[in-house]
């Protein structure tokens, strides 16, 4: 029996606005962390579809708005979002352009330049924030438009995470010291031209790919308009990794011993993997599958921290004093990791806070 129209909004969209007359095949796509993904092949090309049985359309709405904001900059390749909505059986879906990924992650220096071009093109007249709240990992990310960057970052980024740590762990120490820092970050922004620009927001290696022509593609955004204080700032904001911190600080130094220290919690096998820089298991790189340690491992392997940020800097130079602010941006992600995955991340967050309090004499 044919499904009545309205029973399957995905099929319905593809066969109307999607301009297909026939769906020739539906195949599952592996590798997602949260949602079920499929490839719909049709006589009008292929579509990439994600569904989630348990969550309403707001998550996909945020993804669609993020993708379309990046798409509209006409800079780096992102899948064009077509449609999101609720499923009649509960849950939600998103339909987007299907991109045939290439084997490699593409040229990292092109990625750096294109990202910088996106940051440059994605200006915001509304200040810092986004039209919709989204999530960083599974933590809500509040994007209320705010004209002042320092206020936005203190309140909606650091402050939100600090409150979460207090509420879920009763950690009043990190809350109080973190709030003291959040109220005193002004001097770190002296002589900086503060201008909002569009950010992918969750840029780690799992969200970077390349198409068949080797052009970099970025996926799965947690977009918001952030400070354009220099190319590396957005990288830091988007990063999920403490190793990236290490890699940016000490690419030329005794990196291995620093890696080992940072990776003290990992198993011997994983340490070897890190040192051999051999692992890139795209399909397993999800919080829930291999555990967070793997997020720590990946960015130093693949994250564009040297070559690509260099080529990005030509498009968008760093602002003065960026090095002083880098850890402040990392702090947001450490706090988020602490909130998502527990106490293993507390000391990294705490030491950044304490270092700044000392430096700022706050
Ligand atoms: P989730 O929302 O569950 O994290 P992802 O967005 O990571 O799902 O997508 C799952 C997998 O589908 C990715 O690992 C990637 O390989 C593939 N994928 C994502 N977007 C597209 C796309 N536009 N076209 C083709 N494949 C895609």
Short mmCIF file of C-alpha atoms and ligand atoms in Angstrom, two decimals:
data_model
loop_
_atom_site.label_atom_id
_atom_site.label_comp_id
_atom_site.label_asym_id
_atom_site.label_seq_id
_atom_site.Cartn_x
_atom_site.Cartn_y
_atom_site.Cartn_z
CA UNK A 1 0.00 0.00 0.00
CA UNK A 2 1.31 3.46 -0.81
CA UNK A 3 2.00 5.72 2.12
CA UNK A 4 -0.45 8.58 2.26
CA UNK A 5 1.06 12.01 1.53
CA UNK A 6 2.08 13.58 4.81
CA UNK A 7 3.21 10.30 6.31
CA UNK A 8 6.70 10.75 5.05
CA UNK A 9 7.70 14.41 4.81
CA UNK A 10 11.21 13.49 3.64
CA UNK A 11 9.97 11.61 0.61
CA UNK A 12 7.37 14.28 0.02
CA UNK A 13 9.93 17.09 -0.04
CA UNK A 14 12.34 15.19 -2.27
CA UNK A 15 9.57 14.45 -4.77
CA UNK A 16 8.31 18.02 -4.85
CA UNK A 17 10.71 20.84 -4.02
CA UNK A 18 13.65 18.47 -4.40
CA UNK A 19 12.58 18.13 -8.05
CA UNK A 20 12.97 14.36 -8.15
CA UNK A 21 10.36 12.17 -9.80
CA UNK A 22 11.76 8.96 -8.41
CA UNK A 23 13.73 7.80 -5.38
CA UNK A 24 15.99 5.05 -6.65
CA UNK A 25 17.58 3.97 -3.39
CA UNK A 26 17.91 4.77 0.31
CA UNK A 27 21.12 3.69 2.03
CA UNK A 28 22.32 4.17 5.59
CA UNK A 29 25.39 6.36 6.11
CA UNK A 30 27.57 5.46 9.08
CA UNK A 31 29.70 7.66 11.23
CA UNK A 32 27.23 9.91 13.00
CA UNK A 33 27.33 10.39 16.73
CA UNK A 34 23.78 11.32 17.46
CA UNK A 35 21.45 10.84 14.55
CA UNK A 36 20.56 8.26 11.99
CA UNK A 37 21.91 9.26 8.58
CA UNK A 38 20.86 8.12 5.10
CA UNK A 39 21.64 8.78 1.51
CA UNK A 40 18.65 9.16 -0.78
CA UNK A 41 19.50 8.57 -4.45
CA UNK A 42 17.07 10.04 -6.94
CA UNK A 43 16.85 10.97 -10.59
CA UNK A 44 17.60 14.53 -9.47
CA UNK A 45 20.80 13.59 -7.64
CA UNK A 46 21.46 12.46 -4.08
CA UNK A 47 20.29 13.94 -0.80
CA UNK A 48 21.74 13.52 2.66
CA UNK A 49 19.10 13.01 5.34
CA UNK A 50 19.45 12.81 9.12
CA UNK A 51 16.65 11.74 11.39
CA UNK A 52 16.30 11.66 15.13
CA UNK A 53 13.43 9.78 16.66
CA UNK A 54 13.70 11.33 20.08
CA UNK A 55 14.28 15.06 19.59
CA UNK A 56 12.03 17.72 18.13
CA UNK A 57 13.07 19.83 15.13
CA UNK A 58 14.89 22.54 17.09
CA UNK A 59 18.25 20.75 16.93
CA UNK A 60 18.01 20.43 13.15
CA UNK A 61 16.72 23.95 12.88
CA UNK A 62 19.92 25.16 14.56
CA UNK A 63 21.99 22.96 12.25
CA UNK A 64 20.14 24.24 9.17
CA UNK A 65 20.53 27.89 10.19
CA UNK A 66 24.21 27.35 10.95
CA UNK A 67 24.84 25.60 7.65
CA UNK A 68 22.96 28.18 5.67
CA UNK A 69 24.78 31.07 7.36
CA UNK A 70 28.08 29.48 6.39
CA UNK A 71 26.83 28.50 2.93
CA UNK A 72 25.76 32.05 2.22
CA UNK A 73 29.26 33.39 2.77
CA UNK A 74 30.23 31.59 -0.46
CA UNK A 75 33.63 30.76 1.00
CA UNK A 76 34.28 27.31 2.39
CA UNK A 77 32.23 24.38 1.14
CA UNK A 78 29.43 23.29 3.45
CA UNK A 79 26.42 21.13 2.58
CA UNK A 80 23.51 23.27 1.54
CA UNK A 81 20.59 22.68 3.88
CA UNK A 82 17.21 22.20 2.19
CA UNK A 83 14.57 21.35 4.74
CA UNK A 84 14.03 20.37 8.35
CA UNK A 85 10.89 19.50 10.21
CA UNK A 86 9.01 17.16 12.50
CA UNK A 87 8.32 13.52 11.70
CA UNK A 88 4.69 12.47 12.03
CA UNK A 89 5.76 9.53 14.18
CA UNK A 90 7.69 11.82 16.55
CA UNK A 91 11.22 13.09 16.19
CA UNK A 92 12.61 15.20 13.41
CA UNK A 93 14.61 15.27 10.18
CA UNK A 94 16.91 17.41 8.09
CA UNK A 95 17.52 17.14 4.35
CA UNK A 96 20.67 18.62 2.87
CA UNK A 97 22.95 18.45 -0.11
CA UNK A 98 24.76 15.15 -0.36
CA UNK A 99 28.50 15.60 -0.66
CA UNK A 100 30.68 12.79 -1.94
CA UNK A 101 33.65 12.93 0.38
CA UNK A 102 37.17 12.37 -0.86
CA UNK A 103 39.63 10.02 0.76
CA UNK A 104 41.79 12.63 2.41
CA UNK A 105 41.01 15.55 4.59
CA UNK A 106 42.17 17.89 1.88
CA UNK A 107 44.83 20.52 1.86
CA UNK A 108 45.06 22.00 5.33
CA UNK A 109 46.41 25.30 4.11
CA UNK A 110 43.40 25.70 1.80
CA UNK A 111 41.19 24.90 4.78
CA UNK A 112 42.91 27.62 6.79
CA UNK A 113 42.51 30.18 4.06
CA UNK A 114 38.88 29.31 3.36
CA UNK A 115 37.99 29.42 7.01
CA UNK A 116 39.55 32.84 7.29
CA UNK A 117 37.58 33.91 4.22
CA UNK A 118 34.40 32.69 5.88
CA UNK A 119 35.23 34.64 9.03
CA UNK A 120 35.86 37.71 6.95
CA UNK A 121 32.69 37.36 4.88
CA UNK A 122 30.34 36.36 7.67
CA UNK A 123 29.77 39.75 9.24
CA UNK A 124 27.01 40.38 11.71
CA UNK A 125 25.07 43.58 12.11
CA UNK A 126 23.42 42.31 15.27
CA UNK A 127 26.55 41.93 17.36
CA UNK A 128 27.66 38.72 18.98
CA UNK A 129 25.32 35.77 19.12
CA UNK A 130 23.09 33.94 16.68
CA UNK A 131 19.44 33.81 15.69
CA UNK A 132 18.97 30.55 17.54
CA UNK A 133 20.50 28.84 20.56
CA UNK A 134 22.39 25.67 19.71
CA UNK A 135 24.55 23.13 21.47
CA UNK A 136 28.25 22.54 21.97
CA UNK A 137 28.47 18.79 22.30
CA UNK A 138 25.19 18.30 24.10
CA UNK A 139 25.55 21.40 26.29
CA UNK A 140 23.18 24.22 25.43
CA UNK A 141 24.92 27.21 23.91
CA UNK A 142 23.11 30.46 24.54
CA UNK A 143 23.35 32.84 21.63
CA UNK A 144 21.34 35.88 22.74
CA UNK A 145 22.46 38.80 20.57
CA UNK A 146 24.72 41.07 22.60
CA UNK A 147 26.43 44.19 21.35
CA UNK A 148 29.46 43.83 23.61
CA UNK A 149 31.84 40.91 23.04
CA UNK A 150 33.31 40.91 26.55
CA UNK A 151 29.84 40.80 28.04
CA UNK A 152 28.76 38.06 25.64
CA UNK A 153 31.78 35.89 26.29
CA UNK A 154 31.71 36.40 30.05
CA UNK A 155 28.03 35.75 30.43
CA UNK A 156 26.91 33.36 27.72
CA UNK A 157 30.08 31.35 27.30
CA UNK A 158 32.18 31.26 30.49
CA UNK A 159 29.38 32.21 32.88
CA UNK A 160 26.96 29.62 31.55
CA UNK A 161 29.47 26.80 31.86
CA UNK A 162 30.55 27.94 35.32
CA UNK A 163 26.96 27.91 36.52
CA UNK A 164 26.50 24.45 35.09
CA UNK A 165 29.57 23.19 36.97
CA UNK A 166 28.24 24.67 40.18
CA UNK A 167 24.76 23.28 39.66
CA UNK A 168 25.72 19.78 38.65
CA UNK A 169 28.87 19.19 40.70
CA UNK A 170 28.38 21.72 43.52
CA UNK A 171 31.74 23.13 42.45
CA UNK A 172 31.61 26.56 44.04
CA UNK A 173 35.39 27.00 43.88
CA UNK A 174 35.61 26.92 40.11
CA UNK A 175 32.39 28.94 39.91
CA UNK A 176 33.66 31.74 42.12
CA UNK A 177 37.16 31.97 40.69
CA UNK A 178 35.83 31.61 37.16
CA UNK A 179 33.29 34.38 37.71
CA UNK A 180 36.03 36.59 39.13
CA UNK A 181 37.97 36.02 35.93
CA UNK A 182 34.90 36.55 33.75
CA UNK A 183 34.35 39.95 35.36
CA UNK A 184 37.97 40.98 34.81
CA UNK A 185 38.82 39.98 31.25
CA UNK A 186 38.55 43.53 29.87
CA UNK A 187 42.32 44.25 29.90
CA UNK A 188 42.95 41.25 27.66
CA UNK A 189 41.11 43.06 24.89
CA UNK A 190 42.90 46.38 25.01
CA UNK A 191 43.82 47.71 21.56
CA UNK A 192 41.84 44.98 19.84
CA UNK A 193 39.43 45.75 17.04
CA UNK A 194 36.39 43.83 18.16
CA UNK A 195 34.21 42.90 15.26
CA UNK A 196 31.71 40.04 15.06
CA UNK A 197 32.21 37.37 12.45
CA UNK A 198 30.62 34.04 11.68
CA UNK A 199 32.20 31.01 13.26
CA UNK A 200 31.66 27.31 12.71
CA UNK A 201 31.83 27.02 16.48
CA UNK A 202 32.66 23.34 16.90
CA UNK A 203 35.56 22.84 14.58
CA UNK A 204 37.35 19.66 15.41
CA UNK A 205 38.67 17.02 13.06
CA UNK A 206 35.41 15.04 13.08
CA UNK A 207 33.68 18.00 11.46
CA UNK A 208 36.27 18.59 8.75
CA UNK A 209 36.31 16.65 5.52
CA UNK A 210 36.98 17.22 1.85
CA UNK A 211 35.03 16.62 -1.32
CA UNK A 212 36.10 14.51 -4.26
CA UNK A 213 38.15 17.39 -5.66
CA UNK A 214 40.04 17.75 -2.40
CA UNK A 215 38.21 20.98 -1.50
CA UNK A 216 37.78 21.24 2.27
CA UNK A 217 34.25 20.78 3.62
CA UNK A 218 33.09 21.62 7.12
CA UNK A 219 30.05 20.06 8.77
CA UNK A 220 27.96 19.98 11.92
CA UNK A 221 28.17 23.57 13.03
CA UNK A 222 27.50 25.21 16.36
CA UNK A 223 27.57 28.60 14.65
CA UNK A 224 27.61 31.96 16.25
CA UNK A 225 29.04 35.35 15.60
CA UNK A 226 32.17 35.71 17.53
CA UNK A 227 35.05 38.08 17.79
CA UNK A 228 37.20 38.43 14.72
CA UNK A 229 40.30 39.00 16.74
CA UNK A 230 42.65 37.08 14.54
CA UNK A 231 42.55 33.86 12.72
CA UNK A 232 43.66 31.60 15.50
CA UNK A 233 41.03 32.81 17.88
CA UNK A 234 38.24 31.15 15.97
CA UNK A 235 40.30 28.00 15.80
CA UNK A 236 40.72 28.02 19.51
CA UNK A 237 37.07 28.67 20.00
CA UNK A 238 36.18 25.81 17.79
CA UNK A 239 38.64 23.36 19.15
CA UNK A 240 37.75 20.52 21.47
CA UNK A 241 41.24 19.65 22.51
CA UNK A 242 43.79 20.34 25.12
CA UNK A 243 46.32 18.79 22.85
CA UNK A 244 45.67 21.48 20.40
CA UNK A 245 46.72 23.83 23.11
CA UNK A 246 49.90 21.89 23.43
CA UNK A 247 50.38 21.75 19.73
CA UNK A 248 50.00 25.45 19.31
CA UNK A 249 52.31 26.22 22.17
CA UNK A 250 55.00 23.74 21.62
CA UNK A 251 55.16 22.36 18.16
CA UNK A 252 58.90 22.79 18.15
CA UNK A 253 59.63 21.79 21.71
CA UNK A 254 59.67 18.47 23.39
CA UNK A 255 56.23 17.70 22.14
CA UNK A 256 56.24 14.03 22.98
CA UNK A 257 56.87 14.45 26.64
CA UNK A 258 54.22 17.12 26.85
CA UNK A 259 51.85 14.86 25.01
CA UNK A 260 52.54 12.06 27.41
CA UNK A 261 51.99 14.27 30.37
CA UNK A 262 48.73 15.56 28.95
CA UNK A 263 47.68 12.09 28.04
CA UNK A 264 48.55 10.59 31.37
CA UNK A 265 45.15 9.05 31.66
CA UNK A 266 45.23 7.19 28.42
CA UNK A 267 46.13 3.58 27.96
CA UNK A 268 49.55 2.60 26.73
CA UNK A 269 48.08 1.60 23.42
CA UNK A 270 46.51 4.92 22.89
CA UNK A 271 49.70 6.68 23.84
CA UNK A 272 51.49 4.75 21.17
CA UNK A 273 48.79 5.64 18.76
CA UNK A 274 49.19 9.26 19.56
CA UNK A 275 52.91 9.22 19.25
CA UNK A 276 52.76 7.36 16.01
CA UNK A 277 50.12 9.81 14.94
CA UNK A 278 48.45 6.92 13.29
CA UNK A 279 44.86 6.99 14.30
CA UNK A 280 42.14 8.63 12.36
CA UNK A 281 39.10 6.51 12.74
CA UNK A 282 36.55 8.87 11.38
CA UNK A 283 33.70 6.50 11.92
CA UNK A 284 34.48 5.90 15.55
CA UNK A 285 35.30 9.41 16.54
CA UNK A 286 32.29 10.06 18.67
CA UNK A 287 32.07 10.91 22.28
CA UNK A 288 30.04 7.86 23.02
CA UNK A 289 31.98 5.31 21.06
CA UNK A 290 35.60 5.61 21.97
CA UNK A 291 35.43 8.00 24.84
CA UNK A 292 36.66 11.48 25.14
CA UNK A 293 40.34 10.65 25.08
CA UNK A 294 40.03 10.21 21.39
CA UNK A 295 38.84 13.73 20.99
CA UNK A 296 42.04 14.67 22.71
CA UNK A 297 44.05 12.64 20.32
CA UNK A 298 42.63 13.74 17.06
CA UNK A 299 43.19 17.42 16.75
CA UNK A 300 46.92 17.27 16.99
CA UNK A 301 46.92 14.78 14.20
CA UNK A 302 44.67 16.60 11.89
CA UNK A 303 43.84 19.94 13.26
CA UNK A 304 45.12 22.79 11.21
CA UNK A 305 47.32 24.40 13.77
CA UNK A 306 50.42 25.40 11.88
CA UNK A 307 50.26 25.45 8.12
CA UNK A 308 46.61 26.32 7.80
CA UNK A 309 46.52 28.97 10.45
CA UNK A 310 49.49 30.52 8.73
CA UNK A 311 47.71 30.67 5.41
CA UNK A 312 44.58 31.90 7.19
CA UNK A 313 46.54 34.68 8.78
CA UNK A 314 47.31 36.10 5.40
CA UNK A 315 43.58 36.59 4.88
CA UNK A 316 42.85 37.67 8.41
CA UNK A 317 45.85 38.65 10.49
CA UNK A 318 45.96 38.04 14.20
CA UNK A 319 45.12 40.97 16.39
CA UNK A 320 47.68 42.27 18.85
CA UNK A 321 47.88 40.28 22.05
CA UNK A 322 46.14 37.22 20.68
CA UNK A 323 48.49 34.91 22.59
CA UNK A 324 47.20 36.41 25.84
CA UNK A 325 43.62 35.55 24.93
CA UNK A 326 44.08 32.12 23.45
CA UNK A 327 43.70 30.22 26.71
CA UNK A 328 40.64 32.26 27.56
CA UNK A 329 39.00 30.81 24.47
CA UNK A 330 40.23 27.34 25.28
CA UNK A 331 38.78 27.71 28.77
CA UNK A 332 35.26 27.60 27.38
CA UNK A 333 35.91 24.17 25.91
CA UNK A 334 37.68 22.87 28.99
CA UNK A 335 34.71 23.93 31.08
CA UNK A 336 32.38 22.29 28.60
CA UNK A 337 34.38 19.08 28.76
CA UNK A 338 34.32 19.20 32.53
CA UNK A 339 30.55 19.57 32.40
CA UNK A 340 30.09 16.87 29.81
CA UNK A 341 32.63 14.29 30.86
CA UNK A 342 33.60 14.92 34.45
CA UNK A 343 36.43 15.77 36.75
CA UNK A 344 39.28 14.75 34.43
CA UNK A 345 38.99 18.19 32.86
CA UNK A 346 38.65 20.23 36.00
CA UNK A 347 42.33 20.80 36.66
CA UNK A 348 43.01 22.10 33.14
CA UNK A 349 40.16 24.57 33.45
CA UNK A 350 41.19 25.56 36.94
CA UNK A 351 44.81 26.16 36.02
CA UNK A 352 43.82 28.46 33.16
CA UNK A 353 41.58 30.40 35.51
CA UNK A 354 44.29 30.65 38.17
CA UNK A 355 46.95 31.71 35.66
CA UNK A 356 44.73 34.51 34.40
CA UNK A 357 43.75 35.64 37.88
CA UNK A 358 47.45 35.90 38.68
CA UNK A 359 48.28 37.67 35.44
CA UNK A 360 45.39 40.10 35.75
CA UNK A 361 45.92 40.52 39.50
CA UNK A 362 42.20 39.95 39.88
P1 LIG B 1 25.52 13.37 13.62
O1 LIG B 1 24.59 14.53 13.57
O2 LIG B 1 24.87 12.12 14.09
O3 LIG B 1 26.81 13.68 14.35
P2 LIG B 1 27.00 13.72 11.18
O4 LIG B 1 26.58 15.07 10.79
O5 LIG B 1 28.32 13.53 11.80
O6 LIG B 1 25.89 13.04 12.11
O7 LIG B 1 26.87 12.80 9.89
C1 LIG B 1 27.10 11.42 9.93
C2 LIG B 1 28.06 11.00 8.83
O8 LIG B 1 27.48 11.28 7.57
C3 LIG B 1 29.36 11.79 8.85
O9 LIG B 1 30.37 11.08 9.50
C4 LIG B 1 29.69 11.97 7.41
O10 LIG B 1 30.56 10.95 6.98
C5 LIG B 1 28.40 11.81 6.68
N1 LIG B 1 27.89 13.10 6.19
C6 LIG B 1 27.60 14.20 6.93
N2 LIG B 1 27.11 15.17 6.16
C7 LIG B 1 27.08 14.68 4.90
C8 LIG B 1 26.68 15.21 3.62
N3 LIG B 1 26.18 16.43 3.51
N4 LIG B 1 26.81 14.42 2.54
C9 LIG B 1 27.29 13.17 2.64
N5 LIG B 1 27.68 12.61 3.81
C10 LIG B 1 27.58 13.35 4.91
#
